[in-house]
Short mmCIF file of C-alpha atoms and ligand atoms in Angstrom, two decimals:
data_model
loop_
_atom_site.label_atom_id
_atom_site.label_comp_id
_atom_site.label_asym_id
_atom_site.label_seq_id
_atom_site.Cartn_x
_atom_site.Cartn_y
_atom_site.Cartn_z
CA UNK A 85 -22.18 -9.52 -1.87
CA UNK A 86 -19.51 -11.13 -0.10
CA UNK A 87 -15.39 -11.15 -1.26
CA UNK A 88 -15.77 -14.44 -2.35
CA UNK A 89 -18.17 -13.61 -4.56
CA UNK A 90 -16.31 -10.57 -5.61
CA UNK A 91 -13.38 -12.88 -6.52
CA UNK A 92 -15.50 -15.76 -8.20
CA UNK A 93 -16.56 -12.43 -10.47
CA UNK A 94 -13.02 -10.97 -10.81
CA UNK A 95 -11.54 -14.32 -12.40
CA UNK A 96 -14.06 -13.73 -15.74
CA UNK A 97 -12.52 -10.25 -16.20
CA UNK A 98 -8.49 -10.07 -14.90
CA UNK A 99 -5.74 -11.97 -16.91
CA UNK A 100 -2.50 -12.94 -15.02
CA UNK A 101 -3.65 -13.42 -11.72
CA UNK A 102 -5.84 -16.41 -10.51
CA UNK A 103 -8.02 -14.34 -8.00
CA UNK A 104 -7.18 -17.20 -5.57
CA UNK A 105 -8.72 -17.83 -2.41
CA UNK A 106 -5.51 -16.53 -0.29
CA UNK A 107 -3.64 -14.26 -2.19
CA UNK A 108 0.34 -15.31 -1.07
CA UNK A 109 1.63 -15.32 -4.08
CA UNK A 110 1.85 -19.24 -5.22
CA UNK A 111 -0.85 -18.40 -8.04
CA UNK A 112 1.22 -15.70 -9.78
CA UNK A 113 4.74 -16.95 -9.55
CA UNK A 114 7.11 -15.19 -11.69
CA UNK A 115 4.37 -13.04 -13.94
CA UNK A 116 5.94 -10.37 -14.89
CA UNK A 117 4.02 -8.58 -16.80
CA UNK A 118 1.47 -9.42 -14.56
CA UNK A 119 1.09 -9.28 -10.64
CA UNK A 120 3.76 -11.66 -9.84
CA UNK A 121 7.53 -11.47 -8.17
CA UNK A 122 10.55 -10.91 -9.70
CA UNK A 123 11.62 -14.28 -11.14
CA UNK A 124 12.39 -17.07 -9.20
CA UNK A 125 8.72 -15.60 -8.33
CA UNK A 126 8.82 -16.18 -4.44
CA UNK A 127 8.92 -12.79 -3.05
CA UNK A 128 5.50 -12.20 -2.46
CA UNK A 129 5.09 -15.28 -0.79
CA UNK A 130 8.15 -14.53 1.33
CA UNK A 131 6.54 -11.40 2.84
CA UNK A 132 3.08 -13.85 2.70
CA UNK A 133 4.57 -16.53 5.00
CA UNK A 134 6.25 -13.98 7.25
CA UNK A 135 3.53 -12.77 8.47
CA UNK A 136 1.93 -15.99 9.21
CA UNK A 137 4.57 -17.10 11.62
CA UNK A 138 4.13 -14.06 13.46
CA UNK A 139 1.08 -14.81 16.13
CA UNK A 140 -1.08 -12.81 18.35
CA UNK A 141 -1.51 -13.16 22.47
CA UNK A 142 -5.28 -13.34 23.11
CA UNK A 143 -6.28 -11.24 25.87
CA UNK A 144 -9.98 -12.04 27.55
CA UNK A 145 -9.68 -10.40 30.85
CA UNK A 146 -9.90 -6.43 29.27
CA UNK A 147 -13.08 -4.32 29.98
CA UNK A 148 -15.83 -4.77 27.75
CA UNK A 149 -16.61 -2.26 25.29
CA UNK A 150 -16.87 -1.56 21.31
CA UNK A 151 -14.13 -1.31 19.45
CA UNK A 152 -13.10 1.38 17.15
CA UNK A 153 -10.76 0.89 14.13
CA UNK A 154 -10.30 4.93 13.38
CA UNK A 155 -7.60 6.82 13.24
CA UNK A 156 -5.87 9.95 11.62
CA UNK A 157 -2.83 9.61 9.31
CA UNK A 158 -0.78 13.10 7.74
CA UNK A 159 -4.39 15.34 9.04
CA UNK A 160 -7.00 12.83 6.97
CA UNK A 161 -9.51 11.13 9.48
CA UNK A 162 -9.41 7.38 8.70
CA UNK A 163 -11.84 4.41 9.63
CA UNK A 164 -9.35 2.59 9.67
CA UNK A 165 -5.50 2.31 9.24
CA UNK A 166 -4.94 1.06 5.89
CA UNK A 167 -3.67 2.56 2.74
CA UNK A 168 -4.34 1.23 -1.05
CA UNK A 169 -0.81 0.29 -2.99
CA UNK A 170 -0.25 2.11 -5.96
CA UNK A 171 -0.68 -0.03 -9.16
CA UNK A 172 1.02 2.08 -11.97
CA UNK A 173 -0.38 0.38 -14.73
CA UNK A 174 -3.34 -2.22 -15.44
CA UNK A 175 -2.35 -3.31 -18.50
CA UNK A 176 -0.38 -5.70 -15.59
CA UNK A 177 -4.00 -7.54 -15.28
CA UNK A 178 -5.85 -6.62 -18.79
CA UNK A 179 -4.87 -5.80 -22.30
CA UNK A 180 -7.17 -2.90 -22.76
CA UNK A 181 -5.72 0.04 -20.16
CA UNK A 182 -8.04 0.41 -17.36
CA UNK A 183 -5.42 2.14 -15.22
CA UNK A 184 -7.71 5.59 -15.06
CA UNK A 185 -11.09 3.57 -14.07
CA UNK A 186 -9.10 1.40 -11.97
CA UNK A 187 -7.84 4.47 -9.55
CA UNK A 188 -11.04 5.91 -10.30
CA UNK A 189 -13.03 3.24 -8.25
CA UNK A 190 -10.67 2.42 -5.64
CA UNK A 191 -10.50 6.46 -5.09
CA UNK A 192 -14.17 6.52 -4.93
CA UNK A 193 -14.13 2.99 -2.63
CA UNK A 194 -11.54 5.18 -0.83
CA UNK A 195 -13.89 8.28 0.15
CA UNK A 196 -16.97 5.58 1.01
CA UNK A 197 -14.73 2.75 3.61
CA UNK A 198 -12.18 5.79 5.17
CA UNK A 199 -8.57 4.72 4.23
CA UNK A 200 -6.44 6.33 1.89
CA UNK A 201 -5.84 5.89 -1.91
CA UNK A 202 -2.37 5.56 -3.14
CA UNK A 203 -2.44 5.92 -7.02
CA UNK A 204 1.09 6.16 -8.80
CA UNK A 205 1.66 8.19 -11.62
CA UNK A 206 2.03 5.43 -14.16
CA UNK A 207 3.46 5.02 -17.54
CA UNK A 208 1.48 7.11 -19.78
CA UNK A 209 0.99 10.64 -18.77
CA UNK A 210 -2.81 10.73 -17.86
CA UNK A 211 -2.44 8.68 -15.02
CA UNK A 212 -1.51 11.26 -12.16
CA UNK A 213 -3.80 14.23 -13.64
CA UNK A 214 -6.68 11.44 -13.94
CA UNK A 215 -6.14 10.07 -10.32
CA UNK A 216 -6.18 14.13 -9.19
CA UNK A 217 -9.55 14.71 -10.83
CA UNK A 218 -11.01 11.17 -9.37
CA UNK A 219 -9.68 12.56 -5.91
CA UNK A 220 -10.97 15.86 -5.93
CA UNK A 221 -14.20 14.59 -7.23
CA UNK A 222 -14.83 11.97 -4.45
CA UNK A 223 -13.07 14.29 -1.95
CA UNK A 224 -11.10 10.91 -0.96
CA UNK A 225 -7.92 11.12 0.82
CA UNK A 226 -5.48 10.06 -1.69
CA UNK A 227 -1.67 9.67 -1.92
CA UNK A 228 0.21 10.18 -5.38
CA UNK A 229 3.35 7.98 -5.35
CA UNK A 230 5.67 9.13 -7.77
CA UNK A 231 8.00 7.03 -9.66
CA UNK A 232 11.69 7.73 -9.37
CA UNK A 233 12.07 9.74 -13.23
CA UNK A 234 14.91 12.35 -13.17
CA UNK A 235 14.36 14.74 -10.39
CA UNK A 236 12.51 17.45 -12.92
CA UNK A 237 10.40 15.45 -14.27
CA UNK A 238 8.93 14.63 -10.31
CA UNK A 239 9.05 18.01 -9.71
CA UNK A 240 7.10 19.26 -12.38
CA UNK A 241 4.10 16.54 -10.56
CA UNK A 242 4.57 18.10 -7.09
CA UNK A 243 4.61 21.05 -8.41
CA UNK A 244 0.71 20.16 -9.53
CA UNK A 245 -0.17 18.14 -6.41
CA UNK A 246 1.22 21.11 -4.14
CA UNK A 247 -1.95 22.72 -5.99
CA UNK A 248 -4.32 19.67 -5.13
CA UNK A 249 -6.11 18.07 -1.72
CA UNK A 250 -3.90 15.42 -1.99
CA UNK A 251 -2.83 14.31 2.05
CA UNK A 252 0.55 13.74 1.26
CA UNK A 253 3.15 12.96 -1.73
CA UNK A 254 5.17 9.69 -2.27
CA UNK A 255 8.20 9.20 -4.07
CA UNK A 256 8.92 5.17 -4.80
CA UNK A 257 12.51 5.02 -5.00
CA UNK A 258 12.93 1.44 -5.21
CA UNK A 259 11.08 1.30 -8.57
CA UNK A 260 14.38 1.70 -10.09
CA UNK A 261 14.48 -1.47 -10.03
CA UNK A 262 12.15 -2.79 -11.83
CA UNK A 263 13.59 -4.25 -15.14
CA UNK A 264 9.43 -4.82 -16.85
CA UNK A 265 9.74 -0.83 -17.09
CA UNK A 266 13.17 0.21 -17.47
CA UNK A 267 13.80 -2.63 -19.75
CA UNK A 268 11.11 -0.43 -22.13
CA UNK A 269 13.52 2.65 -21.88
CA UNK A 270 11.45 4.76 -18.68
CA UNK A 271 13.95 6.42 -17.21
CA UNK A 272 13.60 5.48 -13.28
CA UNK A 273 16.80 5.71 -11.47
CA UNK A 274 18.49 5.79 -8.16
CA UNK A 275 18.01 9.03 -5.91
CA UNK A 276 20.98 10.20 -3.83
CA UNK A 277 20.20 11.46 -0.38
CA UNK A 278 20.72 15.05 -1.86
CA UNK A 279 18.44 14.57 -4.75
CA UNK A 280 15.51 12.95 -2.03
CA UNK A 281 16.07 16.38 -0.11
CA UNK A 282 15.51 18.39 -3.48
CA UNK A 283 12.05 16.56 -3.99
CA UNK A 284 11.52 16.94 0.27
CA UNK A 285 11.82 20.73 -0.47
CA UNK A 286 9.12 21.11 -3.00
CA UNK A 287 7.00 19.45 -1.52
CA UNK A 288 4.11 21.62 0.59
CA UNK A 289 2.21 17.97 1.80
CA UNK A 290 3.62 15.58 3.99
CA UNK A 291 6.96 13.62 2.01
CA UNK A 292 6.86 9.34 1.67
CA UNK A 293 9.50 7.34 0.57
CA UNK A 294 8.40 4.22 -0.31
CA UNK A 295 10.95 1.30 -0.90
CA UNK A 296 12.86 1.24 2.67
CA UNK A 297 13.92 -1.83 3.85
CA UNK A 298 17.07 -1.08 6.30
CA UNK A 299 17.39 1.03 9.22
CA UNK A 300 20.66 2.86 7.78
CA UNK A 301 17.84 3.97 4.58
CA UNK A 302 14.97 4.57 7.38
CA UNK A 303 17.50 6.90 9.40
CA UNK A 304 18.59 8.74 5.85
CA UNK A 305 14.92 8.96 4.93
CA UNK A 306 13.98 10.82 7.65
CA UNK A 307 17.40 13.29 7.44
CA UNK A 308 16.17 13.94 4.19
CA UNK A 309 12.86 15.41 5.71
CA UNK A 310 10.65 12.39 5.05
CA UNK A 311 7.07 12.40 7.44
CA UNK A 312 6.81 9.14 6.45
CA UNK A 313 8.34 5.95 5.40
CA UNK A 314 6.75 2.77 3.51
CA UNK A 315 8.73 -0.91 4.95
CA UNK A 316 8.16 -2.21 1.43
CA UNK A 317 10.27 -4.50 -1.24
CA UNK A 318 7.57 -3.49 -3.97
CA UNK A 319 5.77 -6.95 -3.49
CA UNK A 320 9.02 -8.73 -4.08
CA UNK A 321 8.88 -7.05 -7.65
CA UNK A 322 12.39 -5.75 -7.67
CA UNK A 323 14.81 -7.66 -5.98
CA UNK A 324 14.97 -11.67 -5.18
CA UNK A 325 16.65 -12.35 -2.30
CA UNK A 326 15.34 -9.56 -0.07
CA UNK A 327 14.12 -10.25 3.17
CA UNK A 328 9.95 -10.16 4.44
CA UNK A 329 9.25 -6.94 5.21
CA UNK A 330 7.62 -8.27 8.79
CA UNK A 331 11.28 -9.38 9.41
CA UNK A 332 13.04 -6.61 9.03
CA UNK A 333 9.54 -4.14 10.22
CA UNK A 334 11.47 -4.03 14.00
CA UNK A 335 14.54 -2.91 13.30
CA UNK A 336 13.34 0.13 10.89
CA UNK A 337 10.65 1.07 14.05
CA UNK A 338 13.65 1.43 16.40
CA UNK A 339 15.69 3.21 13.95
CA UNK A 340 13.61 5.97 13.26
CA UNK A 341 12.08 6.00 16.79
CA UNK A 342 8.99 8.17 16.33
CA UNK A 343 10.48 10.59 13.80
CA UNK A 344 8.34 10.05 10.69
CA UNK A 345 5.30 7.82 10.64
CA UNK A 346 5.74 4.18 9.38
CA UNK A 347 3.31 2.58 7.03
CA UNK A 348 4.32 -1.31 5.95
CA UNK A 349 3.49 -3.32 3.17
CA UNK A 350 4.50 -6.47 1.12
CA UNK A 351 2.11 -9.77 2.06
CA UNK A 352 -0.64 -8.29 4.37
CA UNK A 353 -4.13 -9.98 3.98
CA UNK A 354 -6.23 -10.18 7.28
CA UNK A 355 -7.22 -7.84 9.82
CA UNK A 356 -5.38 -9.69 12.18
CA UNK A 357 -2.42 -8.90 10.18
CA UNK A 358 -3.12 -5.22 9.95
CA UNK A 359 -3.16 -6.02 14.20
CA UNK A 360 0.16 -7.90 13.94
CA UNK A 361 1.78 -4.76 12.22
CA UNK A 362 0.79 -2.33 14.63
CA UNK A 363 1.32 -4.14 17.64
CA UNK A 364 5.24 -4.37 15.69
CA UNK A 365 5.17 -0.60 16.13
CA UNK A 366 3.87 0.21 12.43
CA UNK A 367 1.19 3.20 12.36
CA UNK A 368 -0.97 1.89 9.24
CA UNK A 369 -0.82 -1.11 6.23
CA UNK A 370 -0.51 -0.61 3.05
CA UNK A 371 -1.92 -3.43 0.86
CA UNK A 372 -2.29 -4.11 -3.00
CA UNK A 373 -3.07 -6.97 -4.52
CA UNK A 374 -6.47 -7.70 -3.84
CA UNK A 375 -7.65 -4.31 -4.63
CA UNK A 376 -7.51 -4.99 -8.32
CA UNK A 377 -9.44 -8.47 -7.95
CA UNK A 378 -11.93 -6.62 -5.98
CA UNK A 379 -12.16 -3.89 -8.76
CA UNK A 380 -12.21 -6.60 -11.57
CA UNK A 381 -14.92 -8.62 -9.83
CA UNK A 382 -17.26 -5.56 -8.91
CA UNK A 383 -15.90 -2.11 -9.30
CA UNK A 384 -16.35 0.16 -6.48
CA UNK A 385 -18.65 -1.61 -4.73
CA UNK A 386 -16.27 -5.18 -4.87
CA UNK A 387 -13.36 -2.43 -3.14
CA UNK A 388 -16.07 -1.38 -0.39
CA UNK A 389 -17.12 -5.16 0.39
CA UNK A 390 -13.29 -6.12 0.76
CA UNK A 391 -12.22 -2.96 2.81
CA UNK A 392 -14.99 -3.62 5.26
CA UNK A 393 -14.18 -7.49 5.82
CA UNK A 394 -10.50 -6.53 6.34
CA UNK A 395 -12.15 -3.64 8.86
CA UNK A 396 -14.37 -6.46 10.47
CA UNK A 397 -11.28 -8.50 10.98
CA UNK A 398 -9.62 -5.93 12.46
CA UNK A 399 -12.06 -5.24 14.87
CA UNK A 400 -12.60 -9.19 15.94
CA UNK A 401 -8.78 -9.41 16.34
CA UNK A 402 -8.69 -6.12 18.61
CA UNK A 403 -11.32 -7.48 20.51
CA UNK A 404 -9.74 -10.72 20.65
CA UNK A 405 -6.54 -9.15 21.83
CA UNK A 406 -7.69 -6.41 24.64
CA UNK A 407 -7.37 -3.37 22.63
CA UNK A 408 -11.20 -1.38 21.96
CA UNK A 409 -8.75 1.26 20.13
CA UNK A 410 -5.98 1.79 17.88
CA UNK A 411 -4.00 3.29 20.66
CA UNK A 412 -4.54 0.37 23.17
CA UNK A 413 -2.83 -1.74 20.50
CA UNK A 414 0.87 -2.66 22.22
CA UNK A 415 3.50 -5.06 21.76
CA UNK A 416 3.09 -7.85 23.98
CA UNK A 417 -0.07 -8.57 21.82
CA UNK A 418 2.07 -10.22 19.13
CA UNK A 419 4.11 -13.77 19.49
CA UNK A 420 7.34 -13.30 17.14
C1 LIG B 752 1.02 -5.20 -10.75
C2 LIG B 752 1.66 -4.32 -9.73
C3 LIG B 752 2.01 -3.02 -10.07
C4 LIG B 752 2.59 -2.17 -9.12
N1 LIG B 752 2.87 -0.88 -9.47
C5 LIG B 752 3.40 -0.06 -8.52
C6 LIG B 752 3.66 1.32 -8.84
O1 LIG B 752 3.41 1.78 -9.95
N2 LIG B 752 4.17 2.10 -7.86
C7 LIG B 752 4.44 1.62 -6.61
O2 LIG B 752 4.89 2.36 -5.74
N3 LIG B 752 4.22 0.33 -6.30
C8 LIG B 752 3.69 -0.51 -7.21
N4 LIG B 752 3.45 -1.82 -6.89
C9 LIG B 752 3.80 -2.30 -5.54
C10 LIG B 752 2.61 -2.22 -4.58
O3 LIG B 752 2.11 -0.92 -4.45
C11 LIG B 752 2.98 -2.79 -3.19
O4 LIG B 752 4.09 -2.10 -2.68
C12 LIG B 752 3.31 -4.28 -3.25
O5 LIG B 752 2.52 -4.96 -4.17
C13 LIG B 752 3.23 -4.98 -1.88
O6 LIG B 752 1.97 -5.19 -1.43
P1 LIG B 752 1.09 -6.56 -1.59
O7 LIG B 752 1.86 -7.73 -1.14
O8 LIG B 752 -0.09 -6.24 -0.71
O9 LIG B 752 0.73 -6.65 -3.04
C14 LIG B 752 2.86 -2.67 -7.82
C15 LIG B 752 2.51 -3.98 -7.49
C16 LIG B 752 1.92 -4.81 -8.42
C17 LIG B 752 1.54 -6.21 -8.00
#
């Protein structure tokens, strides 16, 4: 089975997104509910288009050799650098709620291709527990990123996945702003630096914040104990106007200079854009999007055939480039 396949499959099932053959954005506009941007609707293709300008220096004079793609993020052994975005709720892309089967084959996708699941803890409270048993029943390397509820409320869920084999624990703060849930009366709010530490503390896995999009936020990230930090704008879900996440990717790398580990996110889509990240100084890719059309088009199995073309791409652009390993992977590769 091949993606396209996958996606020709997807558009029978998924409502509010077009499955379309590049996935920037232009198809879902302003759908909110739905996968779209925050209305005027453009910042998904913002973070899209940014990426595309950004190019990559061929390389055809390195030693021969295969290329490998693996890596290790917060102690999990990865095949390659790439994490899953959270989707908190389905009911975005179908009206019956398939948000537990949904994490439950991208989890199980997750154990099968090596990257990492990221499942958030959703609006209804079955979500986390559901995406714990899903984890622990693959044995998948999976992330739970929490939304930002009052600080008891998150600490009642680390308090759970302290218990669990989760890698790590996330904490989106900039889901505060997202008006298609707080509009319905969820309370996500705002953290202050001391509150961030608070959740830092109770944490026994490796802390995320997700959300960061200046180096002043990176730098106060990591004083509040983060391990790592995800360059995201949500998928230009909670604020119009703010910049691509490849533009402002540089900055946030020399900010926190090797202090926490920096995943980015918001527009990714080829392996030689997962290349273009790292070579910018990121350590993995987060990406979201077309996880649900791969779900919707062929469960499990439509998440396995797109994680391996993006892998496949990644190791034709590396190859391309000079690098046979992550770690060869170094700045002069990309063309800003
Ligand atoms: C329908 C939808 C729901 C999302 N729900 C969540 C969520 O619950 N928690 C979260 O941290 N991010 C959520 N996100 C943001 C993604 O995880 C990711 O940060 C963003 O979509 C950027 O990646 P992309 O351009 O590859 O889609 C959601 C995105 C979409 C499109």
């Amino acid at each position: 089975m091949t993606f396209d396949e996958v996606r020709e499959s997807a558009k029978k099932n998924i409502s509010n997104c077009k499955a379309c053959p590049v996935c920037n954005g232009l198809g879902c506009g302003n759908t909110i509910p739905g996968p779209g941007s925050k209305a005027p609707g453009n910042g998904a293709n913002v973070n899209w288009s940014a990426w595309q300008k950004i190019g990559l220096n061929m390389d055809v004079f390195a030693p021969d050799g295969a290329v490998d793609t693996g890596c290790e993020l917060f102690g999990a052994k990865l095949k390659l650098p790439l994490l899953s975005g959270p989707i908190g709720s389905l009911t975005q892309y179908s009206k019956t709620d398939v948000t537990l089967e949904y994490n439950d084959g991208v989890i199980e996708a997750a154990a099968k291709c090596g990257f990492i699941d990221c499942f958030g803890d959703g609006v209804t409270p079955q979500t986390l527990p559901g995406g714990l048993i899903s984890m622990e029943h693959y044995q998948a390397a999976a992330v739970p990123i929490l939304n930002p509820f009052p600080n008891d409320v998150i600490l009642k869920h680390i308090e759970k996945i302290n218990k669990s084999s989760a890698v790590a624990v996330g904490v989106v703060a900039d889901s505060a702003g997202l008006s298609v849930w707080t509009g319905k009366g969820l309370k996500f709010g705002s953290k202050t630096p001391d509150e961030m530490k608070e959740l830092r503390a109770a944490s026994e896995k490796p802390f995320i914040v997700k959300g960061i999009m200046t180096a002043k936020n990176a730098e106060q990230a990591v004083a509040c104990g983060a391990d790592g930090i995800i360059v995201s704008n949500h998928g230009g879900r909670v604020l119009p106007g703010a910049p691509a996440t490849a533009e402002v990717l540089p900055e946030i790398v020399a900010a926190v200079g090797g202090a926490a580990k920096i995943i980015v996110d918001g527009g990714l889509r080829s392996g030689s854009d997962i290349l273009k990240a790292l070579a910018m100084g990121a350590d993995a890719v987060m990406i979201c999007r077309p996880f649900p059309v791969a779900w919707f088009g062929a469960g499990a199995e439509g998440v396995t055939v797109y994680v391996e073309k993006l892998r496949m791409e990644l190791v034709e652009a590396m190859y391309m480039c000079g690098a046979r390993k992550l770690t060869d992977i170094s700045p002069e590769m990309v063309r800003v």
